[in-house]
XYZ file of N, CA and C in Angstrom:
717
model
N -96.803 90.731 -0.875
C -97.757 91.087 -1.931
C -96.973 91.436 -3.189
N -97.328 90.805 -4.347
C -96.574 91.087 -5.564
C -97.020 92.403 -6.173
N -96.313 92.816 -7.234
C -96.594 94.112 -7.854
C -98.007 94.198 -8.395
N -98.530 93.069 -8.903
C -99.861 93.117 -9.487
C -100.913 93.372 -8.410
N -100.726 92.786 -7.218
C -101.680 93.026 -6.141
C -101.583 94.472 -5.659
N -100.350 94.995 -5.620
C -100.189 96.410 -5.249
C -100.959 97.303 -6.212
N -100.845 96.984 -7.508
C -101.553 97.788 -8.508
C -103.063 97.698 -8.309
N -103.535 96.492 -7.982
C -104.969 96.312 -7.767
C -105.455 97.134 -6.588
N -104.689 97.131 -5.499
C -105.095 97.901 -4.323
C -105.091 99.390 -4.604
N -104.092 99.831 -5.376
C -104.035 101.243 -5.748
C -105.255 101.613 -6.583
N -105.609 100.739 -7.525
C -106.768 101.010 -8.371
C -108.037 101.078 -7.541
N -108.179 100.128 -6.582
C -109.354 100.142 -5.732
C -109.384 101.405 -4.880
N -108.235 101.766 -4.303
C -108.167 102.964 -3.478
C -108.488 104.207 -4.262
N -108.023 104.296 -5.506
C -108.318 105.465 -6.343
C -109.806 105.565 -6.609
N -110.445 104.396 -6.832
C -111.875 104.421 -7.087
C -112.656 104.932 -5.898
N -112.328 104.494 -4.696
C -113.044 104.937 -3.509
C -112.789 106.415 -3.258
N -111.541 106.859 -3.384
C -111.216 108.271 -3.174
C -111.957 109.153 -4.167
N -112.027 108.716 -5.422
C -112.675 109.532 -6.447
C -114.178 109.559 -6.280
N -114.733 108.610 -5.481
C -116.173 108.590 -5.288
C -116.639 109.744 -4.407
N -115.730 110.392 -3.664
C -116.109 111.554 -2.873
C -116.500 112.684 -3.800
N -117.734 113.189 -3.738
C -118.184 114.190 -4.716
C -117.430 115.500 -4.580
N -116.920 115.997 -5.686
C -116.223 117.291 -5.685
C -117.228 118.424 -5.750
N -118.380 118.169 -6.354
C -119.409 119.188 -6.508
C -120.658 118.794 -5.740
N -121.459 119.785 -5.421
C -122.716 119.512 -4.739
C -123.734 118.953 -5.723
N -124.643 118.140 -5.205
C -125.830 117.748 -5.973
C -126.810 118.907 -5.883
N -127.237 119.419 -7.022
C -128.062 120.621 -7.065
C -129.349 120.363 -7.832
N -130.432 120.960 -7.353
C -131.714 120.923 -8.060
C -132.145 122.361 -8.318
N -132.477 122.664 -9.565
C -132.926 124.005 -9.947
C -134.452 124.045 -9.954
N -135.022 125.039 -9.286
C -136.475 125.215 -9.233
C -136.881 126.467 -10.006
N -138.009 126.377 -10.699
C -138.651 127.555 -11.269
C -140.065 127.728 -10.731
N -140.489 126.800 -9.885
C -141.801 126.860 -9.237
C -141.581 127.273 -7.787
N -141.974 128.482 -7.451
C -141.707 129.019 -6.122
C -142.419 128.233 -5.031
N -143.681 127.918 -5.240
C -144.437 127.188 -4.234
C -143.804 125.834 -3.945
N -143.369 125.149 -4.984
C -142.737 123.841 -4.807
C -141.406 123.982 -4.083
N -140.639 125.017 -4.434
C -139.359 125.273 -3.773
C -139.553 125.492 -2.279
N -140.490 126.347 -1.919
C -140.735 126.646 -0.511
C -141.212 125.397 0.239
N -142.065 124.599 -0.405
C -142.584 123.396 0.240
C -141.488 122.356 0.450
N -140.639 122.163 -0.552
C -139.599 121.132 -0.470
C -138.483 121.513 0.495
N -138.086 122.770 0.476
C -136.880 123.194 1.204
C -137.170 123.817 2.561
N -138.430 124.200 2.801
C -138.749 124.913 4.031
C -138.197 126.321 4.064
N -137.853 126.869 2.908
C -137.250 128.206 2.842
C -138.263 129.279 3.227
N -137.737 130.365 3.771
C -138.539 131.527 4.120
C -137.839 132.780 3.605
N -138.538 133.910 3.644
C -137.964 135.143 3.128
C -136.752 135.561 3.958
N -135.657 135.850 3.274
C -134.435 136.294 3.935
C -134.276 137.811 3.881
N -135.019 138.458 3.003
C -134.905 139.904 2.830
C -136.139 140.659 3.309
N -137.267 139.979 3.365
C -138.521 140.676 3.568
C -138.872 141.445 2.307
N -139.989 142.153 2.287
C -140.350 142.957 1.106
C -139.286 144.025 0.856
N -138.852 144.154 -0.384
C -137.825 145.136 -0.706
C -138.420 146.541 -0.739
N -137.687 147.480 -0.182
C -138.075 148.884 -0.216
C -137.017 149.659 -0.989
N -137.402 150.750 -1.596
C -136.447 151.572 -2.333
C -135.410 152.144 -1.369
N -134.160 152.096 -1.781
C -133.063 152.614 -0.975
C -132.275 153.642 -1.774
N -131.793 154.654 -1.106
C -130.980 155.676 -1.755
C -129.514 155.354 -1.507
N -128.816 154.934 -2.576
C -127.408 154.616 -2.441
C -126.539 155.858 -2.348
N -125.268 155.685 -1.982
C -124.369 156.829 -1.796
C -123.813 157.404 -3.086
N -124.008 156.718 -4.237
C -123.474 157.223 -5.499
C -124.169 158.491 -5.950
N -123.565 159.201 -6.882
C -124.118 160.483 -7.340
C -125.480 160.320 -7.981
N -125.769 159.143 -8.521
C -127.076 158.883 -9.129
C -127.905 157.951 -8.260
N -127.517 157.829 -6.997
C -128.282 156.991 -6.093
C -127.895 155.528 -6.104
N -126.809 155.130 -6.783
C -126.442 153.729 -6.852
C -125.482 153.358 -5.725
N -125.341 152.045 -5.525
C -124.436 151.522 -4.515
C -123.139 151.081 -5.194
N -122.025 151.665 -4.763
C -120.735 151.268 -5.319
C -120.091 150.180 -4.464
N -120.699 149.858 -3.363
C -120.215 148.795 -2.491
C -121.403 147.921 -2.119
N -121.177 146.765 -1.489
C -122.302 145.872 -1.181
C -123.371 146.545 -0.324
N -124.610 146.096 -0.500
C -125.726 146.579 0.303
C -126.420 145.369 0.916
N -126.714 145.437 2.212
C -127.317 144.326 2.930
C -128.786 144.620 3.208
N -129.646 143.662 2.860
C -131.075 143.735 3.129
C -131.459 142.443 3.834
N -131.944 142.550 5.073
C -132.207 141.346 5.850
C -130.907 140.605 6.104
N -130.892 139.316 5.782
C -129.675 138.515 5.965
C -128.902 138.313 4.667
N -129.271 139.044 3.610
C -128.624 138.895 2.308
C -127.859 140.161 1.952
N -126.609 139.971 1.528
C -125.799 141.071 1.020
C -125.724 140.958 -0.496
N -126.104 142.032 -1.174
C -126.090 142.072 -2.637
C -124.842 142.827 -3.084
N -124.201 142.300 -4.118
C -122.997 142.956 -4.627
C -122.929 142.756 -6.135
N -122.256 143.669 -6.809
C -122.081 143.596 -8.254
C -120.835 144.374 -8.630
N -120.217 143.991 -9.726
C -119.075 144.751 -10.229
C -119.534 146.004 -10.966
N -120.842 146.115 -11.241
C -121.427 147.301 -11.865
C -122.319 148.026 -10.856
N -122.634 149.305 -11.096
C -123.500 150.041 -10.167
C -124.821 149.315 -9.933
N -125.215 149.251 -8.681
C -126.387 148.494 -8.254
C -127.403 149.448 -7.636
N -128.655 149.317 -8.057
C -129.742 150.164 -7.556
C -130.788 149.293 -6.866
N -131.393 149.816 -5.821
C -132.515 149.144 -5.164
C -133.702 150.096 -5.200
N -134.580 149.882 -6.162
C -135.777 150.697 -6.277
C -135.656 151.821 -7.275
N -134.466 152.338 -7.471
C -134.270 153.418 -8.438
C -133.317 154.474 -7.929
N -132.761 155.249 -8.858
C -131.808 156.280 -8.485
C -132.389 157.321 -7.554
N -133.673 157.612 -7.689
C -134.306 158.600 -6.828
C -134.757 158.003 -5.504
N -134.679 156.695 -5.391
C -135.153 156.027 -4.196
C -136.642 155.751 -4.200
N -137.353 156.137 -5.245
C -138.804 155.956 -5.280
C -139.283 155.261 -6.545
N -138.465 155.209 -7.582
C -138.937 154.717 -8.870
C -139.028 153.193 -8.871
N -140.067 152.664 -9.440
C -140.228 151.225 -9.611
C -140.115 150.911 -11.100
N -139.132 150.108 -11.456
C -138.918 149.811 -12.873
C -139.873 148.749 -13.388
N -140.302 147.862 -12.509
C -141.201 146.793 -12.937
C -142.350 146.652 -11.950
N -143.561 146.666 -12.476
C -144.724 146.436 -11.629
C -144.982 144.944 -11.436
N -144.232 144.110 -12.153
C -144.412 142.661 -12.041
C -143.835 142.152 -10.731
N -142.676 142.671 -10.333
C -142.064 142.273 -9.069
C -142.774 142.956 -7.904
N -143.052 142.218 -6.845
C -143.637 142.867 -5.666
C -142.602 143.734 -4.971
N -143.009 144.913 -4.511
C -142.071 145.799 -3.825
C -141.091 146.448 -4.780
N -139.965 146.878 -4.226
C -138.933 147.529 -5.030
C -138.163 146.508 -5.852
N -137.387 147.011 -6.804
C -136.622 146.161 -7.709
C -135.125 146.387 -7.498
N -134.341 145.350 -7.760
C -132.892 145.484 -7.795
C -132.477 145.513 -9.253
N -131.803 146.586 -9.643
C -131.362 146.757 -11.029
C -129.865 147.005 -11.039
N -129.245 146.675 -12.165
C -127.802 146.841 -12.328
C -127.548 147.623 -13.603
N -126.699 148.639 -13.502
C -126.338 149.441 -14.672
C -125.186 148.764 -15.394
N -125.499 148.173 -16.543
C -124.504 147.411 -17.280
C -124.935 145.959 -17.367
N -124.012 145.093 -17.737
C -124.319 143.669 -17.821
C -124.676 143.151 -16.426
N -125.803 142.446 -16.327
C -126.243 141.952 -15.024
C -125.275 140.910 -14.479
N -124.701 141.202 -13.332
C -123.961 140.215 -12.555
C -124.210 140.529 -11.088
N -124.956 139.669 -10.435
C -125.400 139.928 -9.071
C -124.987 138.781 -8.171
N -124.267 139.115 -7.109
C -123.888 138.139 -6.096
C -124.788 138.323 -4.888
N -125.437 137.241 -4.468
C -126.313 137.249 -3.303
C -125.679 136.388 -2.230
N -125.258 137.006 -1.130
C -124.505 136.321 -0.074
C -125.355 136.242 1.188
N -125.530 135.029 1.707
C -126.274 134.837 2.944
C -125.346 135.047 4.138
N -125.900 135.602 5.215
C -125.107 135.809 6.416
C -124.707 134.522 7.102
N -125.348 133.412 6.773
C -125.009 132.094 7.303
C -125.146 131.080 6.177
N -124.458 129.964 6.307
C -124.551 128.922 5.288
C -125.977 128.378 5.220
N -126.425 128.070 4.008
C -127.771 127.555 3.771
C -127.679 126.365 2.835
N -128.785 125.682 2.654
C -128.865 124.592 1.686
C -129.797 124.934 0.526
N -130.543 126.027 0.669
C -131.466 126.441 -0.382
C -131.474 127.960 -0.464
N -131.508 128.470 -1.696
C -131.621 129.905 -1.913
C -132.342 130.134 -3.230
N -133.255 131.092 -3.227
C -133.984 131.419 -4.444
C -134.366 132.885 -4.449
N -134.780 133.374 -5.616
C -135.089 134.804 -5.739
C -136.142 135.036 -6.810
N -136.909 136.123 -6.626
C -137.861 136.573 -7.638
C -137.096 137.287 -8.754
N -137.665 137.245 -9.969
C -136.921 137.744 -11.125
C -137.907 138.076 -12.238
N -137.575 139.090 -13.035
C -138.395 139.385 -14.207
C -137.499 139.882 -15.342
N -137.845 139.448 -16.549
C -137.188 139.943 -17.775
C -138.289 140.488 -18.683
N -138.224 141.801 -18.959
C -139.227 142.417 -19.821
C -138.769 142.404 -21.281
N -139.747 142.283 -22.183
C -139.445 142.204 -23.616
C -139.855 143.454 -24.370
N -140.404 144.459 -23.671
C -140.819 145.698 -24.325
C -139.651 146.682 -24.331
N -139.243 147.169 -25.509
C -138.109 148.107 -25.553
C -138.492 149.488 -25.055
N -137.497 150.203 -24.596
C -137.715 151.599 -24.240
C -137.888 152.399 -25.520
N -138.837 153.319 -25.534
C -139.112 154.084 -26.752
C -138.657 155.530 -26.667
N -138.362 156.001 -25.451
C -137.856 157.361 -25.274
C -136.686 157.308 -24.308
N -135.883 158.339 -24.319
C -134.706 158.342 -23.452
C -135.052 158.674 -22.005
N -135.947 159.620 -21.801
C -136.297 160.050 -20.450
C -137.808 160.237 -20.393
N -138.503 159.751 -19.371
C -137.943 158.956 -18.277
C -137.790 157.501 -18.668
N -137.126 156.720 -17.810
C -137.088 155.274 -18.016
C -138.504 154.747 -17.881
N -138.962 153.986 -18.855
C -140.344 153.536 -18.837
C -140.510 152.298 -17.975
N -141.587 152.273 -17.193
C -141.902 151.116 -16.365
C -142.238 149.915 -17.249
N -141.818 148.735 -16.788
C -142.100 147.456 -17.453
C -141.482 147.378 -18.846
N -140.304 147.942 -19.008
C -139.521 147.777 -20.230
C -138.148 147.222 -19.853
N -137.388 146.849 -20.874
C -136.015 146.382 -20.627
C -135.041 147.552 -20.553
N -135.567 148.785 -20.665
C -134.755 150.001 -20.584
C -133.643 150.014 -21.640
N -133.954 149.499 -22.807
C -132.973 149.453 -23.889
C -133.714 149.388 -25.209
N -132.968 149.606 -26.269
C -133.532 149.494 -27.618
C -132.528 148.728 -28.485
N -132.754 147.482 -28.866
C -133.920 146.655 -28.527
C -133.661 145.857 -27.248
N -134.640 145.021 -26.868
C -134.451 144.063 -25.777
C -133.769 142.805 -26.328
N -133.017 142.136 -25.483
C -132.286 140.931 -25.890
C -132.649 139.793 -24.948
N -132.983 138.634 -25.496
C -133.241 137.472 -24.658
C -131.962 137.107 -23.909
N -132.063 136.921 -22.595
C -130.863 136.807 -21.770
C -130.856 135.536 -20.933
N -130.148 134.509 -21.382
C -129.907 133.359 -20.504
C -128.896 133.744 -19.427
N -129.008 133.113 -18.263
C -128.120 133.400 -17.138
C -127.389 132.143 -16.695
N -126.155 132.332 -16.228
C -125.475 131.279 -15.488
C -125.658 131.570 -14.002
N -125.719 130.517 -13.213
C -125.956 130.644 -11.779
C -124.930 129.769 -11.062
N -123.970 130.409 -10.418
C -122.904 129.688 -9.722
C -123.235 129.586 -8.239
N -123.181 128.375 -7.720
C -123.415 128.106 -6.304
C -122.060 127.966 -5.630
N -121.802 128.737 -4.565
C -120.474 128.748 -3.957
C -120.555 128.767 -2.442
N -119.513 128.263 -1.831
C -119.295 128.404 -0.397
C -118.024 129.215 -0.241
N -118.163 130.463 0.207
C -117.015 131.357 0.200
C -116.542 131.546 -1.226
N -115.271 131.308 -1.469
C -114.740 131.430 -2.824
C -114.677 130.125 -3.572
N -115.290 129.068 -3.039
C -115.218 127.745 -3.661
C -116.508 127.417 -4.398
N -116.480 127.362 -5.722
C -117.691 126.999 -6.477
C -118.069 125.542 -6.219
N -119.347 125.291 -6.024
C -119.851 123.930 -5.819
C -120.604 123.408 -7.032
N -120.961 124.289 -7.952
C -121.673 123.872 -9.149
C -122.181 125.075 -9.916
N -122.458 124.860 -11.197
C -122.963 125.918 -12.068
C -124.213 125.418 -12.772
N -125.267 126.214 -12.704
C -126.526 125.921 -13.377
C -126.822 127.040 -14.365
N -127.908 126.910 -15.097
C -128.302 127.976 -16.022
C -129.819 128.087 -16.033
N -130.300 129.283 -16.359
C -131.737 129.468 -16.494
C -132.011 130.551 -17.529
N -133.200 130.497 -18.109
C -133.668 131.519 -19.037
C -135.149 131.732 -18.745
N -135.450 132.774 -17.999
C -136.808 133.001 -17.508
C -137.737 133.427 -18.641
N -139.008 133.075 -18.569
C -139.978 133.570 -19.547
C -140.138 135.078 -19.404
N -140.505 135.730 -20.496
C -140.590 137.195 -20.512
C -141.877 137.707 -19.870
N -141.740 138.867 -19.217
C -142.882 139.679 -18.798
C -143.773 139.028 -17.743
N -143.263 138.053 -17.040
C -144.029 137.430 -15.960
C -143.137 137.346 -14.721
N -143.763 137.233 -13.566
C -143.017 137.051 -12.335
C -142.430 135.650 -12.322
N -141.116 135.577 -12.416
C -140.421 134.294 -12.434
C -139.751 134.066 -11.086
N -139.373 132.830 -10.859
C -138.659 132.475 -9.634
C -137.562 131.487 -9.992
N -136.391 131.690 -9.410
C -135.269 130.793 -9.608
C -134.760 130.367 -8.238
N -134.711 129.068 -7.992
C -134.243 128.567 -6.702
C -133.314 127.384 -6.866
N -132.443 127.188 -5.889
C -131.482 126.081 -5.908
C -131.536 125.368 -4.563
N -131.583 124.035 -4.612
C -131.501 123.205 -3.397
C -130.282 122.321 -3.534
N -129.519 122.180 -2.440
C -128.232 121.497 -2.476
C -128.132 120.472 -1.356
N -127.274 119.468 -1.567
C -126.965 118.527 -0.496
C -125.750 118.976 0.310
N -125.133 120.082 -0.097
C -124.002 120.641 0.630
C -124.305 122.095 0.989
N -123.783 122.581 2.114
C -124.037 123.975 2.481
C -123.337 124.938 1.536
N -123.962 126.075 1.302
C -123.360 127.132 0.505
C -123.799 128.463 1.080
N -123.168 129.535 0.653
C -123.544 130.835 1.207
C -123.762 131.908 0.156
N -123.669 131.550 -1.138
C -123.879 132.581 -2.148
C -124.308 131.999 -3.481
N -125.116 132.794 -4.193
C -125.471 132.556 -5.587
C -124.958 133.728 -6.398
N -124.389 133.429 -7.558
C -123.869 134.476 -8.446
C -124.575 134.332 -9.786
N -125.433 135.288 -10.108
C -126.199 135.265 -11.359
C -125.552 136.207 -12.358
N -125.214 135.699 -13.550
C -124.527 136.485 -14.575
C -125.258 136.335 -15.901
N -125.538 137.454 -16.548
C -126.174 137.457 -17.862
C -125.190 136.921 -18.900
N -125.470 135.728 -19.416
C -124.548 135.086 -20.361
C -124.554 135.744 -21.726
N -125.556 136.597 -22.012
C -125.610 137.267 -23.312
C -124.676 138.472 -23.368
N -124.245 138.949 -22.191
C -123.343 140.110 -22.085
C -123.956 141.383 -22.659
N -125.283 141.453 -22.736
C -125.952 142.668 -23.200
C -126.367 143.524 -22.007
N -126.613 144.806 -22.293
C -126.867 145.747 -21.210
C -128.344 146.075 -21.032
N -129.245 145.362 -21.724
C -130.653 145.595 -21.421
C -130.938 145.047 -20.025
N -131.955 145.591 -19.378
C -132.153 145.321 -17.955
C -133.056 144.126 -17.686
N -132.645 143.337 -16.711
C -133.500 142.381 -16.019
C -133.490 142.798 -14.553
N -134.525 142.411 -13.808
C -134.673 142.918 -12.448
C -134.828 141.772 -11.451
N -134.251 141.972 -10.279
C -134.262 140.971 -9.223
C -135.133 141.447 -8.063
N -135.747 140.488 -7.385
C -136.580 140.813 -6.232
C -136.060 140.172 -4.961
N -136.991 139.839 -4.061
C -136.619 139.303 -2.756
C -135.982 137.930 -2.833
N -135.231 137.589 -1.774
C -134.483 136.334 -1.699
C -135.043 135.475 -0.569
N -135.043 134.159 -0.796
C -135.543 133.183 0.164
C -134.438 132.160 0.435
N -134.280 131.756 1.692
C -133.256 130.774 2.042
C -133.842 129.708 2.957
N -133.198 128.528 2.945
C -133.613 127.420 3.801
C -132.415 126.653 4.306
N -132.556 126.041 5.481
C -131.444 125.330 6.118
C -131.612 123.815 6.100
N -132.586 123.318 5.344
C -132.816 121.879 5.234
C -131.994 121.314 4.085
N -131.123 120.352 4.391
C -130.275 119.763 3.351
C -131.082 118.844 2.451
N -130.762 118.853 1.163
C -131.387 117.929 0.230
C -130.836 116.532 0.486
N -131.705 115.550 0.638
C -131.279 114.189 0.927
C -130.717 113.540 -0.332
N -129.543 112.941 -0.215
C -128.940 112.167 -1.299
C -128.376 110.894 -0.705
N -127.850 110.021 -1.542
C -127.287 108.780 -1.025
C -126.974 107.769 -2.112
N -127.398 108.044 -3.326
C -127.118 107.138 -4.438
C -125.936 107.687 -5.221
N -124.813 106.958 -5.297
C -123.655 107.472 -6.048
C -124.021 107.725 -7.497
N -123.395 108.732 -8.057
C -123.600 109.007 -9.476
C -122.942 107.931 -10.312
N -123.388 107.754 -11.565
C -122.828 106.689 -12.415
C -121.317 106.737 -12.520
N -120.753 107.928 -12.623
C -119.302 108.039 -12.731
C -118.593 107.528 -11.501
N -119.176 107.767 -10.319
C -118.587 107.311 -9.077
C -118.653 105.795 -8.991
N -119.802 105.224 -9.383
C -119.929 103.779 -9.378
C -118.927 103.137 -10.324
N -118.706 103.775 -11.443
C -117.771 103.228 -12.423
C -116.365 103.191 -11.866
N -115.961 104.254 -11.143
C -114.621 104.288 -10.579
C -114.442 103.229 -9.505
N -115.413 103.078 -8.611
C -115.322 102.041 -7.588
C -115.326 100.674 -8.236
N -116.212 100.501 -9.231
C -116.289 99.223 -9.912
C -114.996 98.857 -10.607
N -114.301 99.831 -11.177
C -113.031 99.570 -11.849
C -112.042 98.965 -10.879
N -111.939 99.517 -9.678
C -111.015 98.990 -8.687
C -111.353 97.573 -8.300
N -112.649 97.283 -8.099
C -113.072 95.951 -7.714
C -112.805 94.946 -8.815
N -113.055 95.344 -10.058
C -112.831 94.432 -11.178
C -111.359 94.105 -11.320
N -110.502 95.114 -11.174
C -109.055 94.885 -11.283
C -108.594 93.938 -10.196
N -109.033 94.164 -8.939
C -108.620 93.310 -7.845
C -109.101 91.884 -8.039
N -110.345 91.721 -8.476
C -110.883 90.382 -8.707
C -110.125 89.667 -9.808
N -109.743 90.386 -10.836
C -109.017 89.779 -11.952
C -107.673 89.243 -11.500
N -106.967 89.986 -10.667
C -105.646 89.542 -10.246
C -105.729 88.431 -9.206
N -106.780 88.386 -8.394
C -106.959 87.269 -7.491
C -107.177 85.981 -8.288
N -107.990 86.075 -9.356
C -108.237 84.925 -10.203
C -106.960 84.471 -10.867
N -106.113 85.418 -11.285
C -104.837 85.087 -11.937
C -103.925 84.357 -10.978
N -103.854 84.840 -9.707
C -102.978 84.218 -8.725
C -103.420 82.806 -8.397
N -104.742 82.564 -8.348
C -105.259 81.237 -8.039
C -104.939 80.230 -9.138
N -104.774 80.751 -10.358
C -104.494 79.837 -11.487
C -103.009 79.518 -11.594
N -102.155 80.299 -10.960
C -100.697 80.068 -11.071
C -100.258 79.002 -10.092
């Protein structure tokens, strides 16, 4: 085999190798009913109840597990309120998960899943007094519109990053369906502001999203190898 044929085979091999997806195919849902119907997901946490954390103000300085989901944050995390009874938002059913500081919440499933979603609310009414914290406010003055990044990971390996910006003052839902297994979602407030958004219960599903059509970039890489090989075969036949 001459050098040109070697190059053609290398090009073809590179195209096939590169066709293996490095990232998961992901679908972002904002319709809870559709998410549950498509993925077969069910509640992983059950209804949230207020919990009294070990911190001096009732917060959790380490991860807290509810059902099959472990919640963690680099900032103090509350479930229901510092007193264990306060509800910050009447929009979310049950207790609320709140974070003191910029929202960054990691939700880890006890087993790998293909779908995960959560209830969420962002309030647009500013707090008008310092004490007490007012229900159904952003607990800040003023409130800031907060887009979020959502990283899908298996262990410490990111499989993809999505983004969402929920409508204000309504019960929102954010869900992800994947063709690859994952075990955690990491939601981070991209605005880096400290006004509050609140998280609710989590839902997970074990049904993989069906895929099978290569992405355009993958087809292009495979096609490049085939075109190179065909070109050199034609060249050899003419010599």
